mmCIF file of C-alpha atoms in Angstrom:
data_model
loop_
_atom_site.group_PDB
_atom_site.id
_atom_site.type_symbol
_atom_site.label_atom_id
_atom_site.label_comp_id
_atom_site.label_asym_id
_atom_site.label_seq_id
_atom_site.Cartn_x
_atom_site.Cartn_y
_atom_site.Cartn_z
ATOM 1 C CA MET G 226 89.954 116.458 92.529
ATOM 2 C CA ARG G 227 93.621 117.259 93.035
ATOM 3 C CA SER G 228 95.483 115.577 95.890
ATOM 4 C CA MET G 229 96.849 117.882 98.531
ATOM 5 C CA ILE G 230 98.773 115.115 100.308
ATOM 6 C CA LYS G 231 99.862 111.819 98.775
ATOM 7 C CA THR G 232 102.219 109.228 100.184
ATOM 8 C CA GLU G 233 103.211 105.829 98.797
ATOM 9 C CA SER G 234 104.953 103.109 100.780
ATOM 10 C CA LEU G 235 106.233 105.783 103.156
ATOM 11 C CA THR G 236 108.584 104.149 105.654
ATOM 12 C CA LYS G 237 110.851 105.471 108.358
ATOM 13 C CA TYR G 238 113.240 103.600 110.640
ATOM 14 C CA TYR G 239 115.295 105.173 113.400
ATOM 15 C CA GLY G 240 118.219 102.777 113.324
ATOM 16 C CA LYS G 241 116.535 99.453 113.954
ATOM 17 C CA SER G 242 113.468 100.999 115.585
ATOM 18 C CA ARG G 243 110.241 101.318 113.657
ATOM 19 C CA GLY G 244 108.813 104.693 112.853
ATOM 20 C CA ILE G 245 106.210 104.066 110.146
ATOM 21 C CA LEU G 246 105.765 101.211 107.674
ATOM 22 C CA ASP G 247 104.410 101.500 104.103
ATOM 23 C CA VAL G 248 102.048 104.380 104.876
ATOM 24 C CA ASP G 249 99.780 105.164 101.916
ATOM 25 C CA LEU G 250 97.629 108.289 102.209
ATOM 26 C CA SER G 251 95.668 110.260 99.651
ATOM 27 C CA ILE G 252 94.073 113.466 100.913
ATOM 28 C CA ASP G 253 92.129 115.683 98.506
ATOM 29 C CA GLU G 254 92.516 119.427 98.373
ATOM 30 C CA GLY G 255 89.921 121.066 100.593
ATOM 31 C CA ASP G 256 89.414 118.053 102.842
ATOM 32 C CA PHE G 257 89.121 118.083 106.650
ATOM 33 C CA PHE G 258 91.169 114.983 107.444
ATOM 34 C CA GLY G 259 91.679 113.261 110.796
ATOM 35 C CA PHE G 260 94.795 111.204 111.563
ATOM 36 C CA ILE G 261 94.174 109.168 114.683
ATOM 37 C CA GLY G 262 96.198 106.813 116.843
ATOM 38 C CA PRO G 263 97.723 106.591 120.329
ATOM 39 C CA ASN G 264 101.077 108.019 121.308
ATOM 40 C CA GLY G 265 103.860 106.206 119.472
ATOM 41 C CA ALA G 266 101.649 105.071 116.616
ATOM 42 C CA GLY G 267 103.577 107.081 114.004
ATOM 43 C CA LYS G 268 101.479 110.239 113.653
ATOM 44 C CA SER G 269 104.245 112.721 114.395
ATOM 45 C CA THR G 270 106.787 110.779 112.311
ATOM 46 C CA THR G 271 104.456 110.974 109.299
ATOM 47 C CA ILE G 272 103.959 114.700 109.838
ATOM 48 C CA ARG G 273 107.672 115.412 110.148
ATOM 49 C CA ILE G 274 108.302 113.663 106.851
ATOM 50 C CA LEU G 275 105.537 115.636 105.173
ATOM 51 C CA LEU G 276 107.144 118.858 106.401
ATOM 52 C CA GLY G 277 110.622 117.845 105.278
ATOM 53 C CA LEU G 278 111.903 117.845 108.840
ATOM 54 C CA ILE G 279 113.148 114.283 108.507
ATOM 55 C CA SER G 280 113.807 112.100 105.493
ATOM 56 C CA PRO G 281 112.005 108.796 104.823
ATOM 57 C CA THR G 282 113.881 105.521 104.779
ATOM 58 C CA LYS G 283 111.919 104.640 101.636
ATOM 59 C CA GLY G 284 108.772 105.615 99.803
ATOM 60 C CA THR G 285 107.547 108.997 98.579
ATOM 61 C CA ALA G 286 105.520 111.888 99.922
ATOM 62 C CA GLU G 287 104.037 114.753 97.890
ATOM 63 C CA ILE G 288 102.143 117.934 98.737
ATOM 64 C CA CYS G 289 100.332 119.564 95.830
ATOM 65 C CA GLY G 290 102.217 117.241 93.505
ATOM 66 C CA ARG G 291 105.643 118.355 94.806
ATOM 67 C CA ASP G 292 108.125 115.968 96.348
ATOM 68 C CA VAL G 293 108.637 116.958 99.971
ATOM 69 C CA THR G 294 112.326 116.058 99.932
ATOM 70 C CA LYS G 295 113.139 118.038 96.766
ATOM 71 C CA GLU G 296 110.864 121.079 96.954
ATOM 72 C CA LYS G 297 110.570 121.630 100.701
ATOM 73 C CA LYS G 298 111.027 125.389 100.666
ATOM 74 C CA ALA G 299 108.311 126.026 98.107
ATOM 75 C CA ILE G 300 105.947 123.629 99.859
ATOM 76 C CA LEU G 301 106.386 125.137 103.327
ATOM 77 C CA ALA G 302 105.427 128.588 102.075
ATOM 78 C CA ASP G 303 101.769 127.498 101.918
ATOM 79 C CA ILE G 304 101.673 125.348 105.063
ATOM 80 C CA GLY G 305 100.681 126.296 108.581
ATOM 81 C CA TYR G 306 102.163 123.836 111.092
ATOM 82 C CA MET G 307 101.265 123.497 114.747
ATOM 83 C CA PRO G 308 103.377 120.889 116.584
ATOM 84 C CA SER G 309 102.083 119.035 119.607
ATOM 85 C CA GLU G 310 104.659 120.807 121.776
ATOM 86 C CA THR G 311 106.219 124.195 121.133
ATOM 87 C CA MET G 312 109.091 126.074 122.697
ATOM 88 C CA PHE G 313 109.323 129.863 122.486
ATOM 89 C CA TYR G 314 111.820 132.445 123.776
ATOM 90 C CA HIS G 315 110.644 132.916 127.362
ATOM 91 C CA ASN G 316 111.629 136.585 127.631
ATOM 92 C CA ARG G 317 109.818 137.655 124.472
ATOM 93 C CA LYS G 318 106.240 138.891 124.354
ATOM 94 C CA ALA G 319 103.634 136.708 122.657
ATOM 95 C CA GLY G 320 103.094 139.408 120.044
ATOM 96 C CA GLU G 321 106.819 139.522 119.319
ATOM 97 C CA ILE G 322 106.897 135.778 118.717
ATOM 98 C CA ILE G 323 103.899 136.021 116.423
ATOM 99 C CA LYS G 324 105.503 138.889 114.447
ATOM 100 C CA LEU G 325 108.775 136.937 114.247
ATOM 101 C CA SER G 326 106.902 134.031 112.714
ATOM 102 C CA ALA G 327 105.343 136.339 110.094
ATOM 103 C CA ASP G 328 108.674 138.055 109.389
ATOM 104 C CA LEU G 329 110.326 134.689 108.723
ATOM 105 C CA ARG G 330 107.727 134.204 105.986
ATOM 106 C CA LYS G 331 108.315 137.762 104.755
ATOM 107 C CA ARG G 332 104.621 138.576 105.128
ATOM 108 C CA ASP G 333 102.611 141.269 106.855
ATOM 109 C CA CYS G 334 100.120 139.296 108.975
ATOM 110 C CA ALA G 335 99.460 141.963 111.591
ATOM 111 C CA SER G 336 95.732 142.334 110.881
ATOM 112 C CA GLU G 337 94.983 138.637 110.805
ATOM 113 C CA ALA G 338 97.184 138.005 113.867
ATOM 114 C CA ALA G 339 95.282 140.667 115.836
ATOM 115 C CA ALA G 340 91.940 139.125 114.861
ATOM 116 C CA LEU G 341 93.067 135.648 115.903
ATOM 117 C CA CYS G 342 94.408 136.929 119.230
ATOM 118 C CA GLU G 343 91.063 138.563 119.941
ATOM 119 C CA ARG G 344 89.062 135.476 119.061
ATOM 120 C CA LEU G 345 91.302 133.233 121.161
ATOM 121 C CA ALA G 346 91.469 135.681 124.116
ATOM 122 C CA LEU G 347 95.254 135.906 123.877
ATOM 123 C CA ASP G 348 97.029 138.968 125.286
ATOM 124 C CA PRO G 349 99.953 139.640 122.899
ATOM 125 C CA GLU G 350 101.618 141.930 125.446
ATOM 126 C CA LYS G 351 102.320 139.169 127.940
ATOM 127 C CA LYS G 352 105.707 137.469 128.003
ATOM 128 C CA ILE G 353 105.877 133.781 127.136
ATOM 129 C CA SER G 354 107.151 133.071 130.658
ATOM 130 C CA GLN G 355 103.896 134.474 132.052
ATOM 131 C CA LEU G 356 101.653 132.294 129.920
ATOM 132 C CA SER G 357 99.975 129.045 130.903
ATOM 133 C CA LEU G 358 100.200 125.939 128.686
ATOM 134 C CA GLY G 359 96.854 126.813 127.132
ATOM 135 C CA ASN G 360 97.933 130.360 126.287
ATOM 136 C CA ARG G 361 101.207 129.139 124.801
ATOM 137 C CA LYS G 362 99.072 126.867 122.652
ATOM 138 C CA LYS G 363 97.187 129.925 121.479
ATOM 139 C CA VAL G 364 100.464 131.562 120.399
ATOM 140 C CA SER G 365 101.213 128.437 118.408
ATOM 141 C CA ILE G 366 97.770 128.559 116.764
ATOM 142 C CA VAL G 367 98.208 132.207 115.702
ATOM 143 C CA CYS G 368 101.688 131.480 114.317
ATOM 144 C CA ALA G 369 100.291 128.569 112.301
ATOM 145 C CA LEU G 370 97.193 130.317 110.910
ATOM 146 C CA GLN G 371 98.008 134.048 110.575
ATOM 147 C CA HIS G 372 99.315 133.755 107.001
ATOM 148 C CA LYS G 373 96.136 131.927 105.847
ATOM 149 C CA PRO G 374 97.881 128.767 104.583
ATOM 150 C CA LYS G 375 96.409 126.465 101.966
ATOM 151 C CA LEU G 376 97.295 123.472 104.147
ATOM 152 C CA CYS G 377 97.032 123.424 107.960
ATOM 153 C CA VAL G 378 98.914 120.573 109.639
ATOM 154 C CA LEU G 379 97.927 120.367 113.297
ATOM 155 C CA ASP G 380 99.480 117.858 115.698
ATOM 156 C CA GLU G 381 97.388 117.371 118.869
ATOM 157 C CA PRO G 382 96.315 121.042 118.756
ATOM 158 C CA THR G 383 93.753 121.252 121.546
ATOM 159 C CA SER G 384 95.579 119.792 124.550
ATOM 160 C CA GLY G 385 95.688 122.473 127.236
ATOM 161 C CA LEU G 386 92.899 124.592 125.740
ATOM 162 C CA ASP G 387 89.750 125.192 127.757
ATOM 163 C CA PRO G 388 86.443 124.051 126.202
ATOM 164 C CA LEU G 389 85.314 127.529 125.088
ATOM 165 C CA ILE G 390 88.632 128.179 123.298
ATOM 166 C CA GLN G 391 88.527 124.689 121.741
ATOM 167 C CA ARG G 392 85.108 125.537 120.302
ATOM 168 C CA GLU G 393 86.361 128.835 118.888
ATOM 169 C CA PHE G 394 89.464 127.118 117.520
ATOM 170 C CA TYR G 395 87.388 124.609 115.565
ATOM 171 C CA LYS G 396 85.114 127.369 114.370
ATOM 172 C CA ILE G 397 88.185 129.099 112.905
ATOM 173 C CA LEU G 398 89.290 125.844 111.263
ATOM 174 C CA GLU G 399 85.859 125.277 109.779
ATOM 175 C CA GLU G 400 85.869 128.814 108.363
ATOM 176 C CA ARG G 401 89.292 128.209 106.798
ATOM 177 C CA ASN G 402 88.168 124.892 105.413
ATOM 178 C CA ASN G 403 85.019 126.425 103.937
ATOM 179 C CA ALA G 404 87.260 128.999 102.248
ATOM 180 C CA GLY G 405 89.232 126.198 100.582
ATOM 181 C CA ALA G 406 92.059 125.346 102.986
ATOM 182 C CA THR G 407 92.899 121.692 103.607
ATOM 183 C CA ILE G 408 93.003 120.676 107.276
ATOM 184 C CA PHE G 409 95.174 117.725 108.409
ATOM 185 C CA LEU G 410 94.400 117.084 112.076
ATOM 186 C CA SER G 411 96.417 114.565 114.099
ATOM 187 C CA SER G 412 94.638 113.675 117.334
ATOM 188 C CA HIS G 413 93.792 110.985 119.817
ATOM 189 C CA VAL G 414 90.632 112.859 120.906
ATOM 190 C CA LEU G 415 88.213 110.777 118.872
ATOM 191 C CA SER G 416 85.134 112.900 119.611
ATOM 192 C CA GLU G 417 86.823 115.937 118.021
ATOM 193 C CA VAL G 418 87.738 113.997 114.898
ATOM 194 C CA GLN G 419 84.250 112.542 114.545
ATOM 195 C CA LYS G 420 82.609 115.932 114.925
ATOM 196 C CA HIS G 421 84.786 117.946 112.534
ATOM 197 C CA CYS G 422 86.537 115.641 110.038
ATOM 198 C CA ARG G 423 85.119 114.224 106.812
ATOM 199 C CA HIS G 424 87.757 111.563 106.290
ATOM 200 C CA VAL G 425 90.013 109.726 108.740
ATOM 201 C CA ALA G 426 92.949 107.333 108.820
ATOM 202 C CA VAL G 427 93.611 105.010 111.732
ATOM 203 C CA ILE G 428 97.274 104.217 112.443
ATOM 204 C CA ARG G 429 98.774 101.691 114.832
ATOM 205 C CA GLU G 430 102.384 100.678 115.299
ATOM 206 C CA GLY G 431 103.343 102.599 112.195
ATOM 207 C CA LYS G 432 100.794 100.966 109.925
ATOM 208 C CA ILE G 433 97.567 102.365 108.483
ATOM 209 C CA LEU G 434 94.710 100.080 109.580
ATOM 210 C CA ALA G 435 91.939 101.955 107.803
ATOM 211 C CA SER G 436 91.484 105.102 105.745
ATOM 212 C CA ASP G 437 88.060 106.202 104.553
ATOM 213 C CA GLY G 438 85.204 108.654 105.032
ATOM 214 C CA ILE G 439 83.802 108.954 108.528
ATOM 215 C CA GLU G 440 80.444 107.623 107.367
ATOM 216 C CA ASN G 441 82.045 104.638 105.571
ATOM 217 C CA LEU G 442 84.093 103.737 108.607
ATOM 218 C CA GLY G 443 80.882 103.831 110.562
ATOM 219 C CA HIS G 444 79.660 101.017 108.333
ATOM 220 C CA ALA G 445 82.486 98.795 109.431
ATOM 221 C CA GLU G 446 81.837 95.149 110.147
ATOM 222 C CA ALA G 447 81.012 95.860 113.790
ATOM 223 C CA LYS G 448 77.617 97.012 114.953
ATOM 224 C CA ARG G 449 76.738 98.543 118.318
ATOM 225 C CA VAL G 450 74.039 96.442 120.022
ATOM 226 C CA THR G 451 72.125 97.504 123.117
ATOM 227 C CA VAL G 452 69.813 95.031 124.842
ATOM 228 C CA LYS G 453 67.476 95.901 127.707
ATOM 229 C CA GLY G 454 66.062 93.718 130.431
ATOM 230 C CA MET G 455 69.316 91.831 131.160
ATOM 231 C CA ASP G 456 72.267 92.405 133.479
ATOM 232 C CA THR G 457 74.515 89.648 132.062
ATOM 233 C CA LEU G 458 75.185 88.410 128.549
ATOM 234 C CA PRO G 459 75.699 84.707 127.797
ATOM 235 C CA ALA G 460 78.779 83.648 125.816
ATOM 236 C CA MET G 461 78.360 84.577 122.174
ATOM 237 C CA GLU G 462 80.724 84.556 119.202
ATOM 238 C CA HIS G 463 81.863 87.824 117.545
ATOM 239 C CA VAL G 464 81.038 89.882 120.681
ATOM 240 C CA ARG G 465 83.457 92.363 122.251
ATOM 241 C CA ASN G 466 83.531 95.529 124.363
ATOM 242 C CA VAL G 467 80.652 94.444 126.584
ATOM 243 C CA LYS G 468 79.513 97.229 128.935
ATOM 244 C CA GLU G 469 76.707 97.651 131.391
ATOM 245 C CA VAL G 470 74.398 100.549 130.582
ATOM 246 C CA ASP G 471 71.264 101.875 132.218
ATOM 247 C CA GLY G 472 68.831 98.962 132.280
ATOM 248 C CA GLY G 473 70.824 96.708 130.015
ATOM 249 C CA ILE G 474 74.024 95.773 128.196
ATOM 250 C CA ARG G 475 75.873 97.294 125.231
ATOM 251 C CA PHE G 476 78.414 95.501 123.032
ATOM 252 C CA LEU G 477 79.985 95.408 119.613
ATOM 253 C CA TYR G 478 79.067 92.564 117.281
ATOM 254 C CA SER G 479 81.006 91.681 114.132
ATOM 255 C CA GLY G 480 79.251 88.528 112.932
ATOM 256 C CA ARG G 481 76.209 87.900 110.747
ATOM 257 C CA THR G 482 73.125 89.843 111.733
ATOM 258 C CA SER G 483 70.852 86.809 111.248
ATOM 259 C CA ALA G 484 72.951 84.808 113.723
ATOM 260 C CA LEU G 485 72.813 87.684 116.229
ATOM 261 C CA LEU G 486 69.020 87.962 115.973
ATOM 262 C CA HIS G 487 68.617 84.204 116.366
ATOM 263 C CA ALA G 488 70.793 84.178 119.510
ATOM 264 C CA LEU G 489 69.005 87.171 121.034
ATOM 265 C CA SER G 490 65.568 85.683 120.327
ATOM 266 C CA GLN G 491 66.356 82.980 122.883
ATOM 267 C CA LEU G 492 66.943 85.566 125.629
ATOM 268 C CA PRO G 493 64.442 87.376 127.930
ATOM 269 C CA LEU G 494 64.853 90.817 126.364
ATOM 270 C CA THR G 495 62.550 93.769 126.792
ATOM 271 C CA ASP G 496 64.117 95.869 124.030
ATOM 272 C CA ILE G 497 66.947 95.806 121.485
ATOM 273 C CA GLU G 498 68.696 98.518 119.480
ATOM 274 C CA ILE G 499 71.265 97.949 116.683
ATOM 275 C CA THR G 500 73.098 101.060 115.453
ATOM 276 C CA GLU G 501 76.373 102.124 113.895
ATOM 277 C CA PRO G 502 79.268 102.422 116.348
ATOM 278 C CA ASP G 503 80.802 105.803 117.147
ATOM 279 C CA LEU G 504 84.396 106.599 116.157
ATOM 280 C CA GLU G 505 85.867 105.463 119.470
ATOM 281 C CA GLU G 506 84.235 102.054 119.119
ATOM 282 C CA ILE G 507 85.399 101.828 115.481
ATOM 283 C CA PHE G 508 88.909 102.712 116.601
ATOM 284 C CA LEU G 509 88.942 99.937 119.184
ATOM 285 C CA HIS G 510 87.382 97.534 116.685
ATOM 286 C CA TYR G 511 90.223 98.006 114.199
ATOM 287 C CA TYR G 512 92.808 97.742 116.915
ATOM 288 C CA GLU G 513 91.369 94.520 118.282
ATOM 289 C CA LYS G 514 91.158 93.026 114.789
ATOM 290 C CA GLU G 515 94.867 93.781 114.354
ATOM 291 C CA GLU G 516 95.637 92.107 117.679
ATOM 292 C CA GLU G 517 93.734 89.025 116.563
ATOM 293 C CA LYS G 518 95.891 88.861 113.426
ATOM 294 C CA HIS G 519 99.027 89.058 115.576
ATOM 295 C CA ASP G 520 97.745 86.294 117.830
ATOM 296 C CA ILE G 521 97.037 84.041 114.832
ATOM 297 C CA ILE G 522 100.499 84.679 113.354
ATOM 298 C CA GLU G 523 102.228 84.017 116.663
ATOM 299 C CA ALA G 524 100.208 80.827 117.134
#
């Protein structure tokens, strides 16, 4: 399958400050891809390089086999970009901003824009100054999607949207994806990524910690263990994220299963459940593994 996005050793420094370091990504055409990490991890820097808004310090980035620094104009024609924060002319109507966005692309998107406004409950006759944060987000969504791009690059798209609009927004994205569009979703809302994305990359401090299918990441070294009949857990190796749950204790375990079962057999349990962790637990697992590496290096 052809790659929609491919980066190799992509690195960006702002003076002496780190942006991203040796980021390698390979995203197939037609994928629904999640890019997750906290604020400052390097998500937006990576996106800005992909869009040709800033230049990398070193490394390469391609979209549909085209170098983003050399063929930016041709690449952007088939991209719909939604930044995490947008600024519009306050005295213009929402519909005027949406039409301006289409005119800049030299396309007639009136029909699709009207359909998107209806689905997102956006009144195009209201001025930007009259709109809430959530409604300004809707304007940004329509501007990004009205020309039916082959690649949708969405940076923290749902902040400010109410739950019903979030659901409709993802329904629209799934429809576009089913029609062949590639979705690149940057987010720190892990439940959204887990529900909608097929592949995901985890980034921290500018470095990719993991990049794989959602299901494969779920088979990471850590397992989620829930034990019932206890309110405290004795000291055990390879245990982290211990939490009290209804009638028992839940934790992540990254050691050998046989050792875990032997240790638990010595305890007064009434029940035990071992499952795959959810994406949030996987996310924390990779972060904590990276912290352990730093601690070892510093020691």
